[in-house]
Structure formats: C-alpha cells, structure tokens
mmCIF file of C-alpha atoms and ligand atoms in Angstrom:
data_model
loop_
_atom_site.group_PDB
_atom_site.id
_atom_site.type_symbol
_atom_site.label_atom_id
_atom_site.label_comp_id
_atom_site.label_asym_id
_atom_site.label_seq_id
_atom_site.Cartn_x
_atom_site.Cartn_y
_atom_site.Cartn_z
ATOM 1 C CA UNK A 502 41.792 18.109 13.437
ATOM 2 C CA UNK A 503 40.661 20.853 11.114
ATOM 3 C CA UNK A 504 38.824 22.725 13.875
ATOM 4 C CA UNK A 505 41.669 22.286 16.335
ATOM 5 C CA UNK A 506 44.220 23.640 13.850
ATOM 6 C CA UNK A 507 41.928 26.532 12.974
ATOM 7 C CA UNK A 508 41.688 27.382 16.685
ATOM 8 C CA UNK A 509 45.473 27.303 17.044
ATOM 9 C CA UNK A 510 46.008 29.458 13.972
ATOM 10 C CA UNK A 511 43.488 32.070 15.088
ATOM 11 C CA UNK A 512 44.799 32.133 18.665
ATOM 12 C CA UNK A 513 48.473 32.429 17.717
ATOM 13 C CA UNK A 514 47.782 35.230 15.341
ATOM 14 C CA UNK A 515 45.509 37.109 17.723
ATOM 15 C CA UNK A 516 47.873 36.884 20.710
ATOM 16 C CA UNK A 517 51.340 36.900 19.188
ATOM 17 C CA UNK A 518 50.824 37.878 15.534
ATOM 18 C CA UNK A 519 52.418 34.531 14.613
ATOM 19 C CA UNK A 520 51.563 32.926 11.313
ATOM 20 C CA UNK A 521 51.402 29.196 12.062
ATOM 21 C CA UNK A 522 52.685 27.101 9.157
ATOM 22 C CA UNK A 523 51.692 23.643 7.944
ATOM 23 C CA UNK A 524 54.890 22.201 9.431
ATOM 24 C CA UNK A 525 54.033 23.766 12.833
ATOM 25 C CA UNK A 526 50.555 22.250 12.708
ATOM 26 C CA UNK A 527 51.895 18.807 11.808
ATOM 27 C CA UNK A 528 54.442 19.010 14.649
ATOM 28 C CA UNK A 529 51.596 19.888 16.964
ATOM 29 C CA UNK A 530 49.770 16.791 15.725
ATOM 30 C CA UNK A 531 52.639 14.603 16.945
ATOM 31 C CA UNK A 532 52.355 16.219 20.407
ATOM 32 C CA UNK A 533 48.585 15.817 20.389
ATOM 33 C CA UNK A 534 48.987 12.077 19.874
ATOM 34 C CA UNK A 535 50.851 11.838 23.204
ATOM 35 C CA UNK A 536 47.832 13.314 24.991
ATOM 36 C CA UNK A 537 45.090 11.623 22.981
ATOM 37 C CA UNK A 538 46.273 8.134 22.136
ATOM 38 C CA UNK A 539 43.142 7.397 20.098
ATOM 39 C CA UNK A 540 44.593 9.672 17.426
ATOM 40 C CA UNK A 541 47.170 6.939 16.820
ATOM 41 C CA UNK A 542 44.379 4.726 15.495
ATOM 42 C CA UNK A 543 43.895 7.107 12.578
ATOM 43 C CA UNK A 544 45.934 7.467 9.434
ATOM 44 C CA UNK A 545 48.462 10.293 10.066
ATOM 45 C CA UNK A 546 48.368 11.352 6.439
ATOM 46 C CA UNK A 547 44.591 11.849 6.613
ATOM 47 C CA UNK A 548 45.035 14.047 9.690
ATOM 48 C CA UNK A 549 47.825 16.012 8.026
ATOM 49 C CA UNK A 550 45.618 16.441 4.997
ATOM 50 C CA UNK A 551 43.103 18.269 7.232
ATOM 51 C CA UNK A 552 45.881 20.754 8.044
ATOM 52 C CA UNK A 553 46.724 21.106 4.387
ATOM 53 C CA UNK A 554 43.064 21.749 3.496
ATOM 54 C CA UNK A 555 42.853 24.399 6.205
ATOM 55 C CA UNK A 556 45.926 26.207 4.858
ATOM 56 C CA UNK A 557 44.545 25.994 1.328
ATOM 57 C CA UNK A 558 41.414 27.663 2.734
ATOM 58 C CA UNK A 559 43.544 30.483 4.172
ATOM 59 C CA UNK A 560 45.475 30.841 0.921
ATOM 60 C CA UNK A 561 42.223 31.086 -1.051
ATOM 61 C CA UNK A 562 40.930 33.695 1.394
ATOM 62 C CA UNK A 563 44.035 35.884 1.154
ATOM 63 C CA UNK A 564 44.056 35.612 -2.632
ATOM 64 C CA UNK A 565 40.414 36.668 -2.820
ATOM 65 C CA UNK A 566 38.961 33.309 -3.905
ATOM 66 C CA UNK A 567 36.985 32.364 -0.824
ATOM 67 C CA UNK A 568 35.693 33.370 2.573
ATOM 68 C CA UNK A 569 37.638 33.176 5.846
ATOM 69 C CA UNK A 570 37.877 29.540 7.056
ATOM 70 C CA UNK A 571 35.314 28.696 9.727
ATOM 71 C CA UNK A 572 34.730 25.743 12.033
ATOM 72 C CA UNK A 573 33.304 22.609 10.456
ATOM 73 C CA UNK A 574 30.075 21.691 12.205
ATOM 74 C CA UNK A 575 28.617 18.251 12.807
ATOM 75 C CA UNK A 576 25.136 19.344 11.826
ATOM 76 C CA UNK A 577 26.309 20.286 8.330
ATOM 77 C CA UNK A 578 26.384 16.588 7.569
ATOM 78 C CA UNK A 579 29.366 17.003 5.352
ATOM 79 C CA UNK A 580 31.744 14.308 6.503
ATOM 80 C CA UNK A 581 34.812 13.340 4.533
ATOM 81 C CA UNK A 582 38.468 12.486 4.874
ATOM 82 C CA UNK A 583 41.261 12.153 2.403
ATOM 83 C CA UNK A 584 43.844 9.449 1.884
ATOM 84 C CA UNK A 585 46.768 10.778 -0.155
ATOM 85 C CA UNK A 586 48.869 7.582 -0.268
ATOM 86 C CA UNK A 587 49.200 3.859 0.453
ATOM 87 C CA UNK A 588 45.749 2.782 -0.670
ATOM 88 C CA UNK A 589 45.033 -0.273 -2.811
ATOM 89 C CA UNK A 590 42.020 -1.312 -4.871
ATOM 90 C CA UNK A 591 41.335 -4.892 -5.895
ATOM 91 C CA UNK A 592 39.746 -4.364 -9.302
ATOM 92 C CA UNK A 593 38.850 -8.038 -9.727
ATOM 93 C CA UNK A 594 36.951 -8.695 -6.504
ATOM 94 C CA UNK A 595 35.955 -5.058 -5.739
ATOM 95 C CA UNK A 596 37.694 -4.350 -2.464
ATOM 96 C CA UNK A 597 39.623 -1.379 -1.181
ATOM 97 C CA UNK A 598 42.495 -1.186 1.271
ATOM 98 C CA UNK A 599 42.792 1.972 3.359
ATOM 99 C CA UNK A 600 45.650 2.442 5.839
ATOM 100 C CA UNK A 601 44.615 1.805 9.488
ATOM 101 C CA UNK A 602 41.241 0.512 8.263
ATOM 102 C CA UNK A 603 42.109 -2.507 6.148
ATOM 103 C CA UNK A 604 40.231 -4.178 3.304
ATOM 104 C CA UNK A 605 36.552 -3.260 2.759
ATOM 105 C CA UNK A 606 34.098 -4.480 0.144
ATOM 106 C CA UNK A 607 33.013 -1.812 -2.364
ATOM 107 C CA UNK A 608 30.855 -1.437 -5.451
ATOM 108 C CA UNK A 609 32.896 -0.242 -8.425
ATOM 109 C CA UNK A 610 30.367 1.638 -10.494
ATOM 110 C CA UNK A 611 32.595 2.142 -13.506
ATOM 111 C CA UNK A 612 36.051 1.506 -14.952
ATOM 112 C CA UNK A 613 38.152 4.441 -13.931
ATOM 113 C CA UNK A 614 41.546 3.306 -15.100
ATOM 114 C CA UNK A 615 42.677 3.440 -18.701
ATOM 115 C CA UNK A 616 43.023 -0.086 -20.207
ATOM 116 C CA UNK A 617 46.551 0.819 -21.288
ATOM 117 C CA UNK A 618 47.521 1.609 -17.711
ATOM 118 C CA UNK A 619 46.369 -1.858 -16.641
ATOM 119 C CA UNK A 620 47.847 -3.722 -19.632
ATOM 120 C CA UNK A 621 51.248 -2.144 -19.041
ATOM 121 C CA UNK A 622 51.037 -2.623 -15.265
ATOM 122 C CA UNK A 623 51.706 1.068 -14.685
ATOM 123 C CA UNK A 624 49.923 1.191 -11.320
ATOM 124 C CA UNK A 625 48.541 -2.334 -10.977
ATOM 125 C CA UNK A 626 49.963 -5.738 -10.092
ATOM 126 C CA UNK A 627 48.685 -9.282 -10.453
ATOM 127 C CA UNK A 628 48.193 -11.263 -7.258
ATOM 128 C CA UNK A 629 46.757 -14.810 -7.542
ATOM 129 C CA UNK A 630 45.178 -13.874 -10.877
ATOM 130 C CA UNK A 631 43.506 -10.746 -9.485
ATOM 131 C CA UNK A 632 44.319 -7.212 -10.609
ATOM 132 C CA UNK A 633 45.236 -4.921 -7.741
ATOM 133 C CA UNK A 634 45.816 -1.216 -8.068
ATOM 134 C CA UNK A 635 48.547 -0.143 -5.682
ATOM 135 C CA UNK A 636 49.200 3.506 -5.001
ATOM 136 C CA UNK A 637 52.796 2.675 -4.086
ATOM 137 C CA UNK A 638 53.435 1.718 -7.729
ATOM 138 C CA UNK A 639 52.482 5.251 -8.673
ATOM 139 C CA UNK A 640 55.805 6.990 -8.016
ATOM 140 C CA UNK A 641 57.128 6.686 -11.550
ATOM 141 C CA UNK A 642 54.015 7.779 -13.445
ATOM 142 C CA UNK A 643 52.062 9.978 -11.041
ATOM 143 C CA UNK A 644 48.645 8.844 -12.235
ATOM 144 C CA UNK A 645 46.883 8.302 -8.899
ATOM 145 C CA UNK A 646 46.166 11.350 -6.770
ATOM 146 C CA UNK A 647 44.203 11.850 -3.561
ATOM 147 C CA UNK A 648 41.414 9.488 -2.572
ATOM 148 C CA UNK A 649 38.431 10.953 -0.716
ATOM 149 C CA UNK A 650 35.965 9.049 1.447
ATOM 150 C CA UNK A 651 32.713 10.918 2.092
ATOM 151 C CA UNK A 652 29.400 10.216 3.779
ATOM 152 C CA UNK A 653 26.116 11.643 2.576
ATOM 153 C CA UNK A 654 23.313 12.752 4.894
ATOM 154 C CA UNK A 655 21.470 9.552 3.989
ATOM 155 C CA UNK A 656 24.363 7.602 5.501
ATOM 156 C CA UNK A 657 25.895 6.309 2.287
ATOM 157 C CA UNK A 658 29.634 6.199 1.818
ATOM 158 C CA UNK A 659 31.310 7.223 -1.417
ATOM 159 C CA UNK A 660 34.910 7.015 -2.497
ATOM 160 C CA UNK A 661 36.269 9.243 -5.209
ATOM 161 C CA UNK A 662 39.726 9.003 -6.671
ATOM 162 C CA UNK A 663 41.477 11.820 -8.484
ATOM 163 C CA UNK A 664 43.367 10.570 -11.532
ATOM 164 C CA UNK A 665 45.714 12.330 -13.921
ATOM 165 C CA UNK A 666 45.199 10.470 -17.208
ATOM 166 C CA UNK A 667 48.084 12.380 -18.846
ATOM 167 C CA UNK A 668 45.882 13.277 -21.806
ATOM 168 C CA UNK A 669 46.725 16.840 -22.940
ATOM 169 C CA UNK A 670 43.955 19.468 -23.091
ATOM 170 C CA UNK A 671 42.382 19.534 -26.541
ATOM 171 C CA UNK A 672 42.906 22.423 -28.958
ATOM 172 C CA UNK A 673 40.022 24.901 -29.212
ATOM 173 C CA UNK A 674 37.556 24.082 -31.956
ATOM 174 C CA UNK A 675 36.666 26.964 -34.332
ATOM 175 C CA UNK A 676 33.050 28.108 -34.300
ATOM 176 C CA UNK A 677 30.694 30.374 -36.222
ATOM 177 C CA UNK A 678 27.006 31.281 -36.206
ATOM 178 C CA UNK A 679 26.070 27.910 -37.751
ATOM 179 C CA UNK A 680 27.805 25.889 -35.059
ATOM 180 C CA UNK A 681 26.838 28.020 -32.050
ATOM 181 C CA UNK A 682 23.729 27.374 -29.991
ATOM 182 C CA UNK A 683 21.991 29.734 -27.560
ATOM 183 C CA UNK A 684 20.279 28.387 -24.426
ATOM 184 C CA UNK A 685 17.646 30.105 -22.345
ATOM 185 C CA UNK A 686 16.719 28.837 -18.908
ATOM 186 C CA UNK A 687 13.115 27.783 -19.123
ATOM 187 C CA UNK A 688 10.621 28.231 -16.331
ATOM 188 C CA UNK A 689 7.999 25.856 -17.641
ATOM 189 C CA UNK A 690 10.527 23.623 -19.370
ATOM 190 C CA UNK A 691 14.125 22.989 -18.342
ATOM 191 C CA UNK A 692 15.713 24.906 -21.201
ATOM 192 C CA UNK A 693 14.993 26.156 -24.715
ATOM 193 C CA UNK A 694 17.657 26.076 -27.432
ATOM 194 C CA UNK A 695 17.945 28.605 -30.260
ATOM 195 C CA UNK A 696 17.404 25.703 -32.668
ATOM 196 C CA UNK A 697 13.830 25.458 -31.384
ATOM 197 C CA UNK A 698 14.444 22.375 -29.329
ATOM 198 C CA UNK A 699 12.721 22.337 -25.945
ATOM 199 C CA UNK A 700 14.338 20.310 -23.170
ATOM 200 C CA UNK A 701 11.642 19.286 -20.728
ATOM 201 C CA UNK A 702 12.162 18.602 -17.056
ATOM 202 C CA UNK A 703 12.146 14.814 -16.710
ATOM 203 C CA UNK A 704 8.863 13.379 -15.430
ATOM 204 C CA UNK A 705 10.536 11.137 -12.852
ATOM 205 C CA UNK A 706 11.953 14.255 -11.199
ATOM 206 C CA UNK A 707 8.481 15.753 -10.793
ATOM 207 C CA UNK A 708 7.241 12.502 -9.265
ATOM 208 C CA UNK A 709 10.190 12.372 -6.871
ATOM 209 C CA UNK A 710 9.595 16.001 -5.846
ATOM 210 C CA UNK A 711 5.970 15.228 -5.076
ATOM 211 C CA UNK A 712 7.033 12.315 -2.912
ATOM 212 C CA UNK A 713 9.544 14.602 -1.213
ATOM 213 C CA UNK A 714 6.775 16.990 -0.182
ATOM 214 C CA UNK A 715 4.822 14.100 1.288
ATOM 215 C CA UNK A 716 7.842 12.927 3.277
ATOM 216 C CA UNK A 717 8.451 16.478 4.518
ATOM 217 C CA UNK A 718 4.874 16.620 5.831
ATOM 218 C CA UNK A 719 5.422 13.230 7.473
ATOM 219 C CA UNK A 720 8.407 14.561 9.411
ATOM 220 C CA UNK A 721 6.556 17.625 10.678
ATOM 221 C CA UNK A 722 3.598 15.511 11.833
ATOM 222 C CA UNK A 723 5.767 13.324 14.085
ATOM 223 C CA UNK A 724 6.534 14.359 17.645
ATOM 224 C CA UNK A 725 9.924 16.027 18.168
ATOM 225 C CA UNK A 726 12.578 13.695 19.551
ATOM 226 C CA UNK A 727 10.486 10.581 18.885
ATOM 227 C CA UNK A 728 11.771 7.416 17.253
ATOM 228 C CA UNK A 729 9.209 7.728 14.469
ATOM 229 C CA UNK A 730 10.422 11.211 13.668
ATOM 230 C CA UNK A 731 13.982 9.946 13.356
ATOM 231 C CA UNK A 732 12.793 7.245 10.969
ATOM 232 C CA UNK A 733 10.904 9.804 8.907
ATOM 233 C CA UNK A 734 13.991 12.030 8.732
ATOM 234 C CA UNK A 735 16.102 9.169 7.373
ATOM 235 C CA UNK A 736 13.453 8.490 4.711
ATOM 236 C CA UNK A 737 13.452 12.180 3.781
ATOM 237 C CA UNK A 738 17.249 12.258 3.520
ATOM 238 C CA UNK A 739 17.135 9.210 1.226
ATOM 239 C CA UNK A 740 14.616 10.910 -1.018
ATOM 240 C CA UNK A 741 16.836 14.008 -1.209
ATOM 241 C CA UNK A 742 19.671 11.756 -2.251
ATOM 242 C CA UNK A 743 17.570 10.077 -4.924
ATOM 243 C CA UNK A 744 16.529 13.443 -6.367
ATOM 244 C CA UNK A 745 20.148 14.600 -6.353
ATOM 245 C CA UNK A 746 21.216 11.489 -8.239
ATOM 246 C CA UNK A 747 18.367 11.784 -10.738
ATOM 247 C CA UNK A 748 19.060 15.460 -11.376
ATOM 248 C CA UNK A 749 22.779 14.874 -11.792
ATOM 249 C CA UNK A 750 22.201 12.044 -14.208
ATOM 250 C CA UNK A 751 19.790 14.154 -16.268
ATOM 251 C CA UNK A 752 22.185 17.125 -16.329
ATOM 252 C CA UNK A 753 25.139 14.963 -17.376
ATOM 253 C CA UNK A 754 23.183 13.546 -20.312
ATOM 254 C CA UNK A 755 21.931 16.940 -21.508
ATOM 255 C CA UNK A 756 25.249 18.776 -21.136
ATOM 256 C CA UNK A 757 27.330 16.126 -22.887
ATOM 257 C CA UNK A 758 24.910 16.090 -25.829
ATOM 258 C CA UNK A 759 24.885 19.897 -26.186
ATOM 259 C CA UNK A 760 28.698 20.018 -26.054
ATOM 260 C CA UNK A 761 29.054 17.226 -28.624
ATOM 261 C CA UNK A 762 26.525 18.709 -31.056
ATOM 262 C CA UNK A 763 27.846 22.301 -30.999
ATOM 263 C CA UNK A 764 31.214 24.065 -31.198
ATOM 264 C CA UNK A 765 30.153 26.999 -29.002
ATOM 265 C CA UNK A 766 27.341 27.509 -26.495
ATOM 266 C CA UNK A 767 25.917 30.905 -25.495
ATOM 267 C CA UNK A 768 24.304 31.287 -22.063
ATOM 268 C CA UNK A 769 23.118 34.113 -19.858
ATOM 269 C CA UNK A 770 24.835 34.840 -16.550
ATOM 270 C CA UNK A 771 21.959 34.420 -14.166
ATOM 271 C CA UNK A 772 21.905 35.856 -10.697
ATOM 272 C CA UNK A 773 20.476 32.704 -9.141
ATOM 273 C CA UNK A 774 20.597 34.060 -5.582
ATOM 274 C CA UNK A 775 18.610 37.113 -6.669
ATOM 275 C CA UNK A 776 16.057 34.913 -8.389
ATOM 276 C CA UNK A 777 15.564 32.661 -5.396
ATOM 277 C CA UNK A 778 14.532 35.648 -3.275
ATOM 278 C CA UNK A 779 11.526 35.966 -5.544
ATOM 279 C CA UNK A 780 9.261 33.289 -4.050
ATOM 280 C CA UNK A 781 7.210 32.437 -7.111
ATOM 281 C CA UNK A 782 10.330 31.570 -9.023
ATOM 282 C CA UNK A 783 12.191 30.023 -6.130
ATOM 283 C CA UNK A 784 10.900 26.499 -6.600
ATOM 284 C CA UNK A 785 11.314 26.572 -10.361
ATOM 285 C CA UNK A 786 14.878 27.869 -10.354
ATOM 286 C CA UNK A 787 16.245 25.774 -7.515
ATOM 287 C CA UNK A 788 14.570 22.699 -8.966
ATOM 288 C CA UNK A 789 16.226 22.941 -12.318
ATOM 289 C CA UNK A 790 19.606 23.582 -10.687
ATOM 290 C CA UNK A 791 20.635 26.016 -13.365
ATOM 291 C CA UNK A 792 23.996 27.066 -11.919
ATOM 292 C CA UNK A 793 25.028 23.430 -11.513
ATOM 293 C CA UNK A 794 23.982 22.829 -15.111
ATOM 294 C CA UNK A 795 26.234 25.697 -16.288
ATOM 295 C CA UNK A 796 29.100 24.352 -14.201
ATOM 296 C CA UNK A 797 28.825 20.955 -15.898
ATOM 297 C CA UNK A 798 28.558 22.640 -19.291
ATOM 298 C CA UNK A 799 31.769 24.622 -18.681
ATOM 299 C CA UNK A 800 33.997 21.744 -17.640
ATOM 300 C CA UNK A 801 32.704 19.478 -20.395
ATOM 301 C CA UNK A 802 33.416 22.257 -22.920
ATOM 302 C CA UNK A 803 37.002 22.263 -21.638
ATOM 303 C CA UNK A 804 37.294 18.505 -22.173
ATOM 304 C CA UNK A 805 36.349 18.804 -25.839
ATOM 305 C CA UNK A 806 37.895 22.189 -26.711
ATOM 306 C CA UNK A 807 34.499 23.850 -27.113
ATOM 307 C CA UNK A 808 33.723 27.464 -26.157
ATOM 308 C CA UNK A 809 31.184 28.805 -23.667
ATOM 309 C CA UNK A 810 30.072 32.368 -24.375
ATOM 310 C CA UNK A 811 28.511 34.091 -21.392
ATOM 311 C CA UNK A 812 26.556 37.289 -21.737
ATOM 312 C CA UNK A 813 25.590 39.680 -18.963
ATOM 313 C CA UNK A 814 22.261 39.515 -17.222
ATOM 314 C CA UNK A 815 19.746 41.912 -18.646
ATOM 315 C CA UNK A 816 16.111 42.042 -19.607
ATOM 316 C CA UNK A 817 16.536 42.534 -23.333
ATOM 317 C CA UNK A 818 16.949 38.894 -24.328
ATOM 318 C CA UNK A 819 13.244 38.166 -23.854
ATOM 319 C CA UNK A 820 11.897 41.606 -24.755
ATOM 320 C CA UNK A 821 13.583 42.166 -28.102
ATOM 321 C CA UNK A 822 12.102 40.684 -31.289
ATOM 322 C CA UNK A 823 14.876 38.548 -32.766
ATOM 323 C CA UNK A 824 13.623 39.260 -36.295
ATOM 324 C CA UNK A 825 13.296 43.062 -36.470
ATOM 325 C CA UNK A 826 14.757 44.303 -33.162
ATOM 326 C CA UNK A 827 11.502 45.814 -31.801
ATOM 327 C CA UNK A 828 11.586 46.103 -27.999
ATOM 328 C CA UNK A 829 8.427 45.070 -26.164
ATOM 329 C CA UNK A 830 8.791 46.953 -22.878
ATOM 330 C CA UNK A 831 5.518 45.766 -21.346
ATOM 331 C CA UNK A 832 6.428 42.076 -21.503
ATOM 332 C CA UNK A 833 5.739 40.609 -18.061
ATOM 333 C CA UNK A 834 6.772 37.195 -16.803
ATOM 334 C CA UNK A 835 3.237 35.877 -17.265
ATOM 335 C CA UNK A 836 3.297 36.410 -21.022
ATOM 336 C CA UNK A 837 4.613 33.192 -22.573
ATOM 337 C CA UNK A 838 3.858 34.078 -26.214
ATOM 338 C CA UNK A 839 3.588 37.396 -28.056
ATOM 339 C CA UNK A 840 3.248 38.857 -31.517
ATOM 340 C CA UNK A 841 5.720 41.535 -32.614
ATOM 341 C CA UNK A 842 3.656 44.695 -33.408
ATOM 342 C CA UNK A 843 6.257 45.723 -35.980
ATOM 343 C CA UNK A 844 7.035 42.669 -38.111
ATOM 344 C CA UNK A 845 4.090 40.493 -36.924
ATOM 345 C CA UNK A 846 6.322 37.542 -36.007
ATOM 346 C CA UNK A 847 4.692 35.297 -33.420
ATOM 347 C CA UNK A 848 7.144 34.544 -30.604
ATOM 348 C CA UNK A 849 7.480 31.840 -28.019
ATOM 349 C CA UNK A 850 9.056 33.811 -25.183
ATOM 350 C CA UNK A 851 11.858 31.354 -24.310
ATOM 351 C CA UNK A 852 12.758 30.501 -27.900
ATOM 352 C CA UNK A 853 12.978 34.195 -28.798
ATOM 353 C CA UNK A 854 15.228 34.720 -25.750
ATOM 354 C CA UNK A 855 17.557 31.859 -26.663
ATOM 355 C CA UNK A 856 17.956 33.177 -30.223
ATOM 356 C CA UNK A 857 18.766 36.616 -28.807
ATOM 357 C CA UNK A 858 21.287 35.170 -26.357
ATOM 358 C CA UNK A 859 23.130 33.557 -29.247
ATOM 359 C CA UNK A 860 22.949 36.723 -31.380
ATOM 360 C CA UNK A 861 24.139 39.011 -28.582
ATOM 361 C CA UNK A 862 27.003 36.671 -27.630
ATOM 362 C CA UNK A 863 28.280 36.445 -31.219
ATOM 363 C CA UNK A 864 27.757 40.174 -31.755
ATOM 364 C CA UNK A 865 29.680 41.132 -28.628
ATOM 365 C CA UNK A 866 32.413 38.786 -29.719
ATOM 366 C CA UNK A 867 32.868 40.449 -33.107
ATOM 367 C CA UNK A 868 32.948 43.910 -31.516
ATOM 368 C CA UNK A 869 35.354 42.726 -28.825
ATOM 369 C CA UNK A 870 37.619 41.208 -31.481
ATOM 370 C CA UNK A 871 38.850 37.649 -31.497
ATOM 371 C CA UNK A 872 41.635 38.173 -28.961
ATOM 372 C CA UNK A 873 39.675 36.468 -26.217
ATOM 373 C CA UNK A 874 38.857 33.444 -28.287
ATOM 374 C CA UNK A 875 41.826 31.463 -27.060
ATOM 375 C CA UNK A 876 40.538 31.285 -23.492
ATOM 376 C CA UNK A 877 37.502 29.171 -24.280
ATOM 377 C CA UNK A 878 35.325 30.781 -21.655
ATOM 378 C CA UNK A 879 34.214 34.332 -22.044
ATOM 379 C CA UNK A 880 32.287 36.705 -19.916
ATOM 380 C CA UNK A 881 30.791 39.416 -22.037
ATOM 381 C CA UNK A 882 29.373 42.151 -19.881
ATOM 382 C CA UNK A 883 26.294 43.835 -21.244
ATOM 383 C CA UNK A 884 26.773 47.113 -19.397
ATOM 384 C CA UNK A 885 23.195 47.331 -18.136
ATOM 385 C CA UNK A 886 23.202 44.793 -15.362
ATOM 386 C CA UNK A 887 21.347 47.105 -13.002
ATOM 387 C CA UNK A 888 18.131 46.291 -14.793
ATOM 388 C CA UNK A 889 18.678 42.574 -14.636
ATOM 389 C CA UNK A 890 15.722 41.738 -12.437
ATOM 390 C CA UNK A 891 13.121 43.941 -14.056
ATOM 391 C CA UNK A 892 11.964 40.994 -16.154
ATOM 392 C CA UNK A 893 10.730 39.314 -13.024
ATOM 393 C CA UNK A 894 8.900 42.202 -11.381
HETATM 394 ZN ZN1 ZN B 2 9.621 42.030 -34.960
#
C-alpha cells in the first residue's frame, strides 16, 4: 500500500504537477479493492494508516526533518502494520483481538495500564470475570492510541501500544555543580563518570558477541542457496536479536540510574558516523551503541524533569588537565594514563575527560546565561568542531 501510494504521488506530481492528498489516496484504495479483492481481507484502517505514514514522511521531508520517502523493500526485514482502532486485549487470559484477524494468544510482558484506569473501568470491561481492554471504550478519555504489530528478522512478532497516561510533564529540577555528572564514552569500558565511577561493558554481551562471530563464520562456510545455509542464517538472526535485547536491557538500567542519581548530565556530542569510518574504533563504538544510549538518556531526563547538557565535539576534553588547565597536545589514543607535567597530577584518560566535559558544560552555561535552562536539553557548541577527530588520528 505504501509503495503503491508513493508511486501514485510521484507519478501525479511528475506528469501533472498534482499534489495527491490523503483523501485522494484513500479513495484510490476503495477502487483498488474492486480490482484486487484480496485487499478486502485486510483491515481498511491499517491500509489507510500506510497512506497516513507516507504523507507524514512527505511532511517531514518538506519541513527539513527527514529524507525524501523511498520504496519499502522486502529485504530490509522491517515489517510492521498499525491498527488505530477497534482492537481489544484480554488482560486476564492474555489474548488480543485485531480486526479481520480475530483473537490471538499473546505474552503480556508487563502491566501497561494504570491500576486506576482499570479500577474505574475507563477503557476496560468485565466479561465472565475477565478484564478486557476495549479500544471502543476509549472515546471519552483518549488513553489508547495506535497499536503496532511488527516482525523482527528472527521471525518474532511484537505488539506495541501507544498510551497517553494523562500525567503532565514534570517541572524542571534545579541543578548545580554538586548535582551534575559528566560522562565520557569509554573505549575499554562502557563509560566513565566524573565521580570516578567506571561502567563496564557487561560480560554476557562480550560472550554473546563472540558467539555471534562464530555463527557468522558458520553462515559463510555453508553453500549458497543450501538448506543448511538458511538454517545458519536463522540462528545468526536470533543471536542478533539476543544481543539487541541484552544491550537494550543494560542501557535501560544504566540510564535510569544516572537520571535518578543526578539532576543534570553532561555529555559530548559524538560524531558516531565519523568514528565508525575509523576501523580500529568501529567495533568498539558500534558495540557500545553510544548514540542509542544518549537517546535513552534524553527521553528519561524528560520524564523526570532532569537536564541534559550537550557540549560540542572537540579534542580538548581528554587533552586538558582538569586540575591546572595544562594542554597535552601529544596525547594519542593509545595513551590511557598520563601525568600532567605542570601540576604532576596523574590522570586516567577517560576520567579526566569526563570531569572536563562536566566543567565545560557548566562553564558554557554560565557564560550563555540561564535563559536556555527552561528547555531541559541544551546544545552548547564549542566553536572548534573542525578539530573533532584529531584525537583519533
Ligand atoms: Zn595539571
């Protein structure tokens, strides 16, 4: 549906300079059903949602937030569809009802509905002693949003449900030097905090990565197109999934703790794409999933009214002595520890960097004034970004 609508939009604009609207696309869907009756077996709202997603893609492109919409390809293994309305979930016996599909057994991995919502029957009803969430009951309170069904490359199906819990955004918590922490992305360890705490990469992740390499070799050894190769590919996909889950779990635990323990967090804006081009660092950086870690940190800060201070990318955070300000220009990536020639302080490279990140972030903030404090997320440009990668040469 998405690809078909994209084709129509592109064609109509190219030939007739006509901007096809969502209503036009949905009308076209009705006509399509006459020609392809199998489309009638699918939930119309899910098909219409594909049109809506496409137009959102165009809107994002024209407003400078994304690239021009392109065809979705089967090989990308990114399958999903959305159900905006008329779904039900049996919370007692773990089943879900999807229009045109019917009831299916599911595993509910956590309570997602506020107890109060259930107690007051806001979106649930009791049927034969079982609690059933019904999207149709939603009209008054607007709690339940779109439901998405997706399939991973390992062939597992997930359902996610967007919920508006009607809890207002928290007020921003005040912070100062005492309650701010700086974090440096570690290369040997996962991260180093300005408090001196070192967060190690979890051991299970290393083990899983080693197994991944073995499974990758297994795939390449098997003959192309053979049954055994297909089996090996499925095993590999499952291992990827396991690593993804393990990494996510680890990142959730670390980010929530950092956000709870501090009122503000200072981090460096890393050019992850630039780093990955450097092969020695590629494994290390992509393994730790730094940008995903920052993303989790940012949205959790929003939940609790905490502030994320972001400083520009530059080489100074590791090269400057955090005690006296001496700049060690000949510090290469290989040097993990160094003594300041000026004040004789002995530095662990990453710890020194994390202390500097915190100092620079707070410093820039006091020079920039407190006007930006209300936004909760600040990008403080350092002005010398051109030298950002010299640390890694
Ligand atoms: Zn010094």
